[in-house]
Short mmCIF file of C-alpha atoms in Angstrom, two decimals:
data_model
loop_
_atom_site.label_atom_id
_atom_site.label_comp_id
_atom_site.label_asym_id
_atom_site.label_seq_id
_atom_site.Cartn_x
_atom_site.Cartn_y
_atom_site.Cartn_z
CA GLY A 1 -82.53 23.49 0.47
CA ILE A 2 -79.12 24.57 -0.86
CA GLU A 3 -77.12 21.45 -1.67
CA LYS A 4 -74.33 20.50 0.71
CA GLY A 5 -70.89 21.06 -0.72
CA LEU A 6 -71.74 24.48 -2.11
CA GLU A 7 -69.82 27.22 -0.29
CA LEU A 8 -70.68 30.90 -0.13
CA VAL A 9 -68.41 33.16 -2.16
CA ALA A 10 -69.46 36.73 -1.47
CA PRO A 11 -68.03 40.28 -1.47
CA LEU A 12 -67.86 40.61 2.32
CA PHE A 13 -64.69 42.25 3.66
CA GLN A 14 -63.04 41.98 0.21
CA GLY A 15 -64.14 38.40 -0.37
CA VAL A 16 -64.91 35.24 1.57
CA LYS A 17 -65.30 31.60 0.57
CA LEU A 18 -66.92 29.81 3.49
CA PRO A 19 -69.39 27.01 4.22
CA LEU A 20 -72.85 28.36 4.97
CA GLU A 21 -72.62 26.65 8.37
CA ASP A 22 -69.50 28.59 9.34
CA THR A 23 -70.16 30.68 12.45
CA LEU A 24 -68.60 33.70 10.74
CA VAL A 25 -71.50 33.93 8.29
CA ARG A 26 -74.29 31.78 9.76
CA ASN A 27 -77.39 33.85 10.61
CA THR A 28 -75.87 37.14 9.47
CA ARG A 29 -77.28 40.06 7.49
CA TRP A 30 -75.11 42.29 5.27
CA ASN A 31 -76.39 45.64 4.07
CA TRP A 32 -75.32 47.06 0.71
CA PRO A 33 -72.85 48.60 -0.01
CA HIS A 34 -71.33 49.05 3.45
CA GLY A 35 -71.12 45.34 4.28
CA TRP A 36 -72.28 43.58 1.12
CA GLU A 37 -69.80 45.24 -1.21
CA ALA A 38 -71.45 44.24 -4.51
CA GLY A 39 -74.91 42.95 -5.34
CA LEU A 40 -74.03 39.30 -5.96
CA ALA A 41 -73.59 36.03 -4.09
CA ILE A 42 -72.10 32.82 -5.45
CA LEU A 43 -72.72 29.28 -4.20
CA ALA A 44 -69.63 27.47 -5.42
CA GLY A 45 -68.93 23.75 -5.74
CA LYS A 46 -65.87 21.92 -6.99
CA ASP A 47 -66.79 22.47 -10.64
CA GLY A 48 -69.70 24.85 -10.92
CA GLY A 49 -72.59 25.97 -8.83
CA MET A 50 -75.20 28.70 -8.85
CA TRP A 51 -75.30 32.41 -8.24
CA VAL A 52 -77.69 35.29 -7.70
CA HIS A 53 -77.27 38.97 -8.51
CA CYS A 54 -79.17 42.14 -9.35
CA ARG A 55 -78.46 44.81 -11.94
CA ASP A 56 -79.27 47.96 -10.05
CA THR A 57 -78.02 51.41 -11.03
CA LYS A 58 -80.52 53.38 -8.93
CA TYR A 59 -78.72 53.12 -5.57
CA ARG A 60 -81.53 51.12 -4.00
CA TYR A 61 -80.66 49.69 -0.62
CA LYS A 62 -80.62 45.93 -0.29
CA ALA A 63 -79.13 43.22 1.87
CA LEU A 64 -77.88 39.65 1.84
CA LYS A 65 -79.11 37.33 4.59
CA VAL A 66 -77.15 34.10 5.22
CA GLY A 67 -78.99 31.38 7.12
CA SER A 68 -82.47 31.34 8.64
CA GLY A 69 -82.86 30.27 12.24
CA LYS A 70 -81.86 26.63 12.58
CA ASP A 71 -81.33 26.19 8.83
CA PRO A 72 -77.97 27.61 7.76
CA ARG A 73 -78.29 26.51 4.14
CA THR A 74 -80.48 29.37 2.99
CA VAL A 75 -79.80 32.73 1.38
CA GLY A 76 -82.23 35.63 1.70
CA LEU A 77 -82.38 38.79 -0.43
CA ASP A 78 -83.86 41.98 1.01
CA THR A 79 -84.86 45.23 -0.65
CA GLU A 80 -85.50 48.40 1.32
CA ALA A 81 -87.58 51.50 0.73
CA TYR A 82 -85.72 54.77 1.19
CA GLY A 83 -86.17 56.29 4.62
CA PRO A 84 -88.15 57.64 6.35
CA SER A 85 -89.80 54.26 6.70
CA ASP A 86 -92.74 55.16 8.99
CA ASP A 87 -95.35 55.42 6.25
CA LYS A 88 -93.81 53.03 3.70
CA MET A 89 -96.11 50.09 3.01
CA SER A 90 -93.98 48.25 0.45
CA ALA A 91 -90.47 47.77 -0.85
CA GLY A 92 -88.95 46.01 -3.81
CA GLY A 93 -88.58 46.79 -7.47
CA LEU A 94 -85.35 44.81 -7.91
CA ALA A 95 -85.11 41.80 -10.19
CA TRP A 96 -82.94 39.09 -8.63
CA ARG A 97 -81.32 36.94 -11.31
CA ILE A 98 -80.55 33.33 -10.39
CA ASN A 99 -78.60 30.97 -12.63
CA ALA A 100 -76.23 28.02 -12.68
CA TYR A 101 -72.66 28.06 -13.96
CA ASP A 102 -69.78 25.74 -14.84
CA GLY A 103 -66.18 26.26 -13.74
CA ASP A 104 -64.93 28.18 -10.71
CA TRP A 105 -66.38 31.29 -9.03
CA LYS A 106 -64.58 33.62 -11.43
CA THR A 107 -67.04 32.62 -14.17
CA PRO A 108 -70.08 34.34 -12.60
CA ALA A 109 -67.91 37.06 -11.02
CA GLY A 110 -66.61 37.90 -14.50
CA ILE A 111 -70.14 38.20 -15.87
CA TYR A 112 -71.05 40.57 -13.06
CA ARG A 113 -67.87 42.61 -13.55
CA ASP A 114 -68.60 42.98 -17.28
CA TRP A 115 -72.10 44.23 -16.47
CA LEU A 116 -70.74 46.67 -13.86
CA TRP A 117 -68.22 48.12 -16.30
CA GLU A 118 -70.87 48.64 -18.96
CA ALA A 119 -73.58 49.93 -16.62
CA TYR A 120 -71.37 52.68 -15.17
CA ASP A 121 -69.24 53.27 -18.29
CA LEU A 122 -66.04 52.48 -16.41
CA GLY A 123 -63.92 51.66 -19.43
CA GLY A 124 -62.89 55.28 -19.87
CA ARG A 125 -61.88 55.94 -16.25
CA GLU A 126 -58.21 56.93 -16.08
CA ARG A 127 -55.75 56.02 -13.36
CA PRO A 128 -52.14 57.23 -12.96
CA GLU A 129 -49.53 54.96 -14.52
CA TRP A 130 -47.64 54.56 -11.25
CA LEU A 131 -50.64 52.99 -9.51
CA ALA A 132 -50.07 49.54 -11.00
CA GLY A 133 -46.43 49.67 -9.90
CA LEU A 134 -47.08 50.16 -6.17
CA ARG A 135 -45.37 47.38 -4.21
CA LEU A 136 -45.61 48.54 -0.59
CA ALA A 137 -47.89 50.69 1.56
CA VAL A 138 -47.26 52.27 4.96
CA SER A 139 -50.56 52.92 6.72
CA TRP A 140 -50.77 55.54 9.49
CA CYS A 141 -47.25 56.69 8.71
CA PRO A 142 -45.93 59.08 11.41
CA ASN A 143 -43.84 62.12 10.57
CA GLU A 144 -40.60 60.24 11.21
CA MET A 145 -37.87 61.06 8.70
CA GLY A 146 -36.04 57.89 9.71
CA ILE A 147 -38.83 55.75 8.24
CA ILE A 148 -38.54 57.14 4.73
CA GLU A 149 -34.75 57.34 4.89
CA GLU A 150 -34.52 53.64 5.75
CA LEU A 151 -37.31 52.64 3.34
CA ALA A 152 -35.49 54.31 0.46
CA LYS A 153 -32.51 52.01 1.10
CA LYS A 154 -34.68 48.91 0.69
CA VAL A 155 -37.46 49.75 -1.78
CA ASP A 156 -37.74 52.11 -4.74
CA PRO A 157 -39.70 55.09 -3.28
CA SER A 158 -41.71 55.41 -6.50
CA LYS A 159 -43.29 52.07 -5.61
CA VAL A 160 -44.23 53.02 -2.04
CA LEU A 161 -47.48 54.59 -0.79
CA LEU A 162 -47.44 56.62 2.44
CA HIS A 163 -50.76 57.15 4.22
CA ILE A 164 -49.98 60.15 6.47
CA HIS A 165 -52.44 60.93 9.26
CA LEU A 166 -50.69 63.40 11.62
CA TRP A 167 -49.88 66.15 9.13
CA ARG A 168 -52.35 68.85 10.23
CA SER A 169 -52.00 71.70 12.70
CA ASP A 170 -55.02 70.19 14.53
CA PRO A 171 -54.92 66.87 16.42
CA TYR A 172 -56.11 63.77 14.59
CA ASP A 173 -59.90 63.59 14.14
CA GLU A 174 -60.50 67.10 15.45
CA ASN A 175 -61.66 70.30 13.72
CA TYR A 176 -62.62 68.66 10.42
CA PRO A 177 -63.02 69.98 7.74
CA THR A 178 -60.07 72.34 8.36
CA TYR A 179 -56.97 71.04 6.59
CA VAL A 180 -53.95 73.19 7.38
CA ALA A 181 -50.54 71.59 7.64
CA SER A 182 -48.35 71.84 10.72
CA GLU A 183 -44.70 72.73 10.16
CA GLU A 184 -43.71 69.16 11.04
CA GLY A 185 -46.29 67.70 8.69
CA ARG A 186 -45.33 70.07 5.88
CA ALA A 187 -41.65 69.19 6.23
CA PHE A 188 -42.31 65.46 6.22
CA ILE A 189 -44.57 65.56 3.17
CA LYS A 190 -42.11 67.76 1.27
CA ARG A 191 -39.20 65.44 2.03
CA ALA A 192 -41.22 62.35 1.05
CA GLN A 193 -42.21 63.97 -2.24
CA GLU A 194 -38.60 64.98 -2.97
CA MET A 195 -37.49 61.38 -2.42
CA GLY A 196 -40.15 60.08 -4.82
CA PHE A 197 -42.63 58.54 -2.38
CA HIS A 198 -46.36 58.79 -3.05
CA ALA A 199 -47.50 60.93 -0.10
CA MET A 200 -51.23 60.69 0.68
CA PRO A 201 -52.36 62.96 3.56
CA HIS A 202 -55.42 61.92 5.55
CA ALA A 203 -58.70 63.87 5.31
CA ASN A 204 -62.33 62.87 5.89
CA SER A 205 -65.27 62.54 3.52
CA ILE A 206 -68.32 63.06 5.78
CA ASP A 207 -67.25 63.17 9.44
CA MET A 208 -66.97 66.64 10.92
CA ASP A 209 -66.32 68.22 14.29
CA PRO A 210 -69.53 69.86 15.60
CA THR A 211 -67.44 72.65 17.15
CA HIS A 212 -66.33 73.69 13.65
CA PRO A 213 -67.89 76.99 12.47
CA ALA A 214 -69.39 75.30 9.37
CA TYR A 215 -71.53 73.03 11.56
CA ALA A 216 -74.16 75.74 11.97
CA TYR A 217 -74.92 75.49 8.23
CA LEU A 218 -74.96 71.69 8.18
CA ARG A 219 -76.55 70.38 11.36
CA ASP A 220 -79.95 69.81 9.73
CA PHE A 221 -78.35 67.30 7.36
CA GLN A 222 -76.61 64.91 9.74
CA TYR A 223 -77.02 61.16 9.27
CA ARG A 224 -80.07 59.95 11.20
CA ASN A 225 -80.64 56.28 11.92
CA ILE A 226 -83.55 54.91 9.90
CA GLU A 227 -85.12 53.19 12.94
CA THR A 228 -84.21 55.32 15.98
CA LYS A 229 -83.84 58.63 14.09
CA LYS A 230 -80.87 59.45 16.31
CA VAL A 231 -77.91 61.43 15.00
CA GLN A 232 -75.20 59.04 13.80
CA GLY A 233 -71.58 59.60 14.68
CA TRP A 234 -69.26 58.78 17.55
CA THR A 235 -67.45 60.19 20.54
CA TRP A 236 -64.61 58.96 22.70
CA HIS A 237 -65.40 58.98 26.40
CA ALA A 238 -63.42 57.33 29.19
CA GLY A 239 -61.39 55.41 26.63
CA GLU A 240 -64.42 53.95 24.81
CA MET A 241 -66.18 54.81 21.57
CA LYS A 242 -69.82 55.73 22.22
CA ASP A 243 -72.77 57.19 20.33
CA VAL A 244 -72.67 60.88 19.58
CA PRO A 245 -74.68 62.91 22.15
CA GLU A 246 -78.19 63.78 21.03
CA SER A 247 -78.02 67.21 22.65
CA ASN A 248 -76.43 69.87 20.49
CA ALA A 249 -75.04 71.54 23.62
CA ALA A 250 -73.42 68.25 24.65
CA ARG A 251 -71.93 67.77 21.20
CA LEU A 252 -70.33 71.20 21.35
CA ALA A 253 -68.84 70.44 24.76
CA HIS A 254 -67.13 67.20 23.76
CA GLN A 255 -64.26 68.28 21.51
CA SER A 256 -61.73 67.00 24.04
CA SER A 257 -63.40 63.59 23.66
CA LYS A 258 -63.16 63.73 19.84
CA THR A 259 -66.80 63.91 18.78
CA MET A 260 -67.70 63.44 15.11
CA VAL A 261 -71.02 63.64 13.28
CA LYS A 262 -71.68 62.44 9.74
CA ILE A 263 -72.97 64.94 7.16
CA HIS A 264 -75.06 63.61 4.26
CA PRO A 265 -72.80 63.74 1.16
CA GLY A 266 -75.78 64.49 -1.07
CA LEU A 267 -75.75 68.01 0.38
CA ALA A 268 -74.11 70.28 -2.19
CA ILE A 269 -72.98 72.88 0.35
CA TRP A 270 -71.08 70.19 2.31
CA ARG A 271 -69.29 68.99 -0.81
CA SER A 272 -68.40 72.59 -1.62
CA ILE A 273 -67.02 73.28 1.87
CA LEU A 274 -65.01 70.06 1.86
CA ALA A 275 -63.64 70.65 -1.64
CA GLU A 276 -62.58 74.21 -0.80
CA ASN A 277 -60.61 73.03 2.22
CA VAL A 278 -59.02 70.04 0.47
CA GLN A 279 -58.06 72.17 -2.53
CA GLY A 280 -56.38 74.71 -0.26
CA ALA A 281 -54.27 71.97 1.31
CA ALA A 282 -53.45 70.45 -2.08
CA GLU A 283 -52.25 73.80 -3.44
CA SER A 284 -50.28 74.63 -0.32
CA LEU A 285 -48.48 71.28 -0.21
CA GLY A 286 -48.25 70.55 -3.93
CA LEU A 287 -50.31 67.37 -3.54
CA ASP A 288 -51.31 65.02 -6.33
CA MET A 289 -53.30 62.71 -4.04
CA VAL A 290 -55.41 62.73 -0.90
CA PHE A 291 -57.04 60.17 1.41
CA LEU A 292 -60.72 60.49 2.40
CA ASP A 293 -61.72 58.55 5.51
CA VAL A 294 -65.05 56.67 5.99
CA THR A 295 -66.03 56.66 2.31
CA LEU A 296 -67.53 53.18 2.86
CA ASN A 297 -70.03 54.57 5.41
CA THR A 298 -73.18 54.89 3.31
CA TRP A 299 -76.48 53.16 4.10
CA ASN A 300 -80.22 53.79 4.28
CA LEU A 301 -81.18 56.70 6.56
CA ASP A 302 -84.25 58.30 8.03
CA ASN A 303 -83.24 61.33 5.94
CA CYS A 304 -82.14 59.18 3.02
CA LEU A 305 -82.70 61.67 0.18
CA VAL A 306 -80.93 65.02 0.33
CA ASP A 307 -80.78 67.13 -2.83
CA ASP A 308 -82.53 64.09 -4.39
CA MET A 309 -79.54 61.83 -3.68
CA THR A 310 -79.04 58.85 -1.41
CA PRO A 311 -75.91 58.81 0.80
CA THR A 312 -74.31 56.33 -1.61
CA GLU A 313 -75.02 58.44 -4.69
CA GLY A 314 -73.86 61.53 -2.80
CA MET A 315 -70.61 59.80 -1.85
CA GLN A 316 -70.04 58.95 -5.51
CA ARG A 317 -70.48 62.62 -6.39
CA LEU A 318 -68.24 63.76 -3.51
CA ILE A 319 -65.32 61.49 -4.46
CA ALA A 320 -65.60 62.51 -8.11
CA GLU A 321 -65.57 66.21 -7.22
CA ILE A 322 -62.49 65.83 -5.00
CA ALA A 323 -60.74 63.86 -7.75
CA ALA A 324 -61.43 66.71 -10.20
CA LEU A 325 -59.83 69.45 -8.07
CA GLY A 326 -57.00 71.42 -9.62
CA ASN A 327 -55.22 69.37 -12.24
CA GLY A 328 -56.76 66.23 -10.75
CA LEU A 329 -56.15 64.35 -7.52
CA THR A 330 -55.68 60.63 -7.04
CA VAL A 331 -58.13 59.72 -4.28
CA GLY A 332 -57.74 56.99 -1.69
CA GLY A 333 -60.51 56.09 0.73
CA GLU A 334 -61.58 53.78 3.50
CA GLY A 335 -63.01 50.53 2.23
CA ARG A 336 -63.63 49.30 -1.31
CA ASN A 337 -67.00 48.43 -2.80
CA GLU A 338 -68.65 48.62 -6.19
CA MET A 339 -69.64 52.24 -5.62
CA VAL A 340 -66.56 53.96 -4.18
CA MET A 341 -64.14 52.07 -6.41
CA GLN A 342 -65.48 53.91 -9.45
CA HIS A 343 -63.71 57.15 -8.53
CA GLU A 344 -61.21 55.99 -5.89
CA ALA A 345 -57.87 54.64 -7.02
CA LEU A 346 -56.94 53.17 -3.63
CA GLY A 347 -59.01 51.58 -0.88
CA GLN A 348 -57.74 51.05 2.68
CA VAL A 349 -59.61 47.86 3.48
CA HIS A 350 -60.66 45.97 6.60
CA LEU A 351 -60.38 42.31 7.50
CA PHE A 352 -63.46 40.29 8.45
CA GLU A 353 -65.03 42.03 11.47
CA SER A 354 -61.49 42.80 12.61
CA TRP A 355 -61.10 46.54 12.39
CA GLN A 356 -58.63 46.86 15.28
CA GLU A 357 -58.34 43.35 16.75
CA ASN A 358 -58.73 39.89 15.24
CA THR A 359 -62.12 38.24 15.49
CA GLN A 360 -62.16 34.56 16.42
CA GLY A 361 -61.86 32.46 13.28
CA LEU A 362 -60.32 35.23 11.16
CA GLU A 363 -57.79 32.79 9.74
CA ARG A 364 -60.63 31.03 7.85
CA THR A 365 -61.33 34.11 5.70
CA GLY A 366 -58.13 34.05 3.66
CA GLY A 367 -57.51 32.87 0.14
CA CYS A 368 -60.42 34.60 -1.62
CA ASP A 369 -59.58 37.67 -3.71
CA LEU A 370 -63.09 38.24 -5.07
CA ASN A 371 -63.09 42.02 -4.71
CA GLU A 372 -59.65 42.31 -6.25
CA TYR A 373 -60.98 40.34 -9.21
CA LEU A 374 -64.04 42.59 -9.44
CA PHE A 375 -62.48 46.01 -8.81
CA GLY A 376 -58.68 45.74 -8.94
CA ARG A 377 -58.26 47.09 -12.44
CA LEU A 378 -59.57 50.49 -11.25
CA CYS A 379 -59.04 50.53 -7.48
CA ARG A 380 -56.16 48.82 -5.68
CA SER A 381 -56.33 48.02 -1.97
CA PHE A 382 -53.95 48.28 0.96
CA GLY A 383 -54.14 47.25 4.61
CA TYR A 384 -55.63 49.08 7.57
CA THR A 385 -54.06 48.84 11.02
CA ASN A 386 -52.08 46.66 13.46
CA LEU A 387 -49.70 45.50 10.73
CA SER A 388 -46.37 45.85 12.54
CA GLY A 389 -45.77 42.09 12.74
CA LYS A 390 -44.94 42.22 16.43
CA THR A 391 -47.40 39.45 17.37
CA PRO A 392 -48.73 36.31 15.65
CA GLU A 393 -52.10 38.07 15.37
CA GLN A 394 -50.52 40.92 13.43
CA GLU A 395 -48.59 38.53 11.22
CA LEU A 396 -51.91 36.88 10.35
CA ARG A 397 -53.45 40.24 9.47
CA MET A 398 -50.57 41.06 7.14
CA ARG A 399 -50.78 37.70 5.40
CA LEU A 400 -54.57 37.85 4.94
CA HIS A 401 -54.41 41.28 3.33
CA VAL A 402 -51.99 39.92 0.77
CA GLU A 403 -54.22 36.88 0.16
CA HIS A 404 -57.11 39.28 -0.57
CA GLY A 405 -54.96 40.93 -3.23
CA ALA A 406 -53.91 44.03 -1.28
CA ILE A 407 -50.62 45.85 -1.67
CA PRO A 408 -48.27 44.49 1.06
CA THR A 409 -48.80 46.87 3.99
CA VAL A 410 -46.95 47.68 7.20
CA THR A 411 -47.60 50.02 10.13
CA VAL A 412 -44.08 50.83 11.28
CA ARG A 413 -43.38 53.61 13.78
CA SER A 414 -39.62 54.20 13.49
CA GLY A 415 -36.73 53.90 11.10
CA ASP A 416 -35.30 51.10 13.19
CA GLU A 417 -38.35 48.94 12.46
CA VAL A 418 -37.39 49.22 8.78
CA ALA A 419 -33.61 48.96 9.19
CA ASN A 420 -33.92 45.93 11.50
CA PRO A 421 -37.28 44.44 10.54
CA ASN A 422 -39.00 41.57 12.32
CA ARG A 423 -39.94 38.49 10.32
CA ALA A 424 -43.31 39.77 9.07
CA VAL A 425 -42.08 43.24 8.07
CA LYS A 426 -39.07 41.66 6.38
CA GLU A 427 -41.40 39.48 4.33
CA MET A 428 -43.40 42.54 3.19
CA LEU A 429 -40.18 44.35 2.23
CA GLU A 430 -39.01 41.32 0.27
CA ARG A 431 -42.34 41.17 -1.53
CA ALA A 432 -41.97 44.85 -2.39
CA ARG A 433 -38.51 44.29 -3.83
CA GLY A 434 -39.67 41.24 -5.73
#
């Protein structure tokens, strides 16, 4: 019964403004906070509309449902009981607030943002002064000196963020949580720091290699799916990403396939192990910032409460503890939602269901910077992957990130791609200079 002409404005993949009939959102369900990145949804017309939200500070899992069978013009609101769900006979306890508004979608979004700031006491959160001045990001930056040498000729290094993923003595996504720099990685980070770039080495928040010695202490606290109860993680096999093996023996035999399991961040011993390893790397390399992968990956689990914390509450604690190491670290992470943004200063964000490749209809998701409006004053965003501008699809990805309010981002692989940029990279460099 939702009136025609009202479009859905919702915090999905950093913000969408789409008709309810659009195939991108029709008959979809978005779980909080992994997919539904804040607990509100706006139905926006030309001059006003209505909106619904909840004011939850207890980390209760919920979801937004768009469409119902043959009727796309419906919105459903779910609440979930914490897992295990086998003996749960009820769920709920959230008050959903529905109201009308005048003006554009920023009117209700501003009300929600004001509540969020007050509820979590965010007004006193400090961020480094240079954060607001960032004008360019390089995601997945290889250890190529030519890249930073050429970048320094075109953009002030103090305004450039480098996300560096191949800096360790171990291959990428293996042997976490060991963080020891290779000689090549150490040299590249040192040179970038000397030139004034903001060097952000890649680490991981909850994924770990089951062949790591620490796994023996942690294996009882892996993520388990709330319905199947299977261990959650991933492995590469024959060029495809597949579920992590259920057999512990099989998990230990798959390091060559890059197997990762997810450890519940509510577990204090995991946060301690991770912090010890990150702090060692920070001291060794003189770091003032670090990137934590998969921080957006929190949801309801069969083993939802560990040390009396949900995965989402545990992730909050984990990010805060990493940020407090030493004299303080600026933390970047994967994704940006109303939970992780409270302690992260930078979020590497995804486009609508387009993690590696573009989904059909992706071009319709641009032009809505809802999450930037909600979270940008504390947590800035930058782009994810396939941002080299070598194809029309990559050019689209680069443009959409900017339209969502992200720092202009490129994924260059050599100094020549900076010295002699293609059209899309040139545009990002010009934006950075401007």
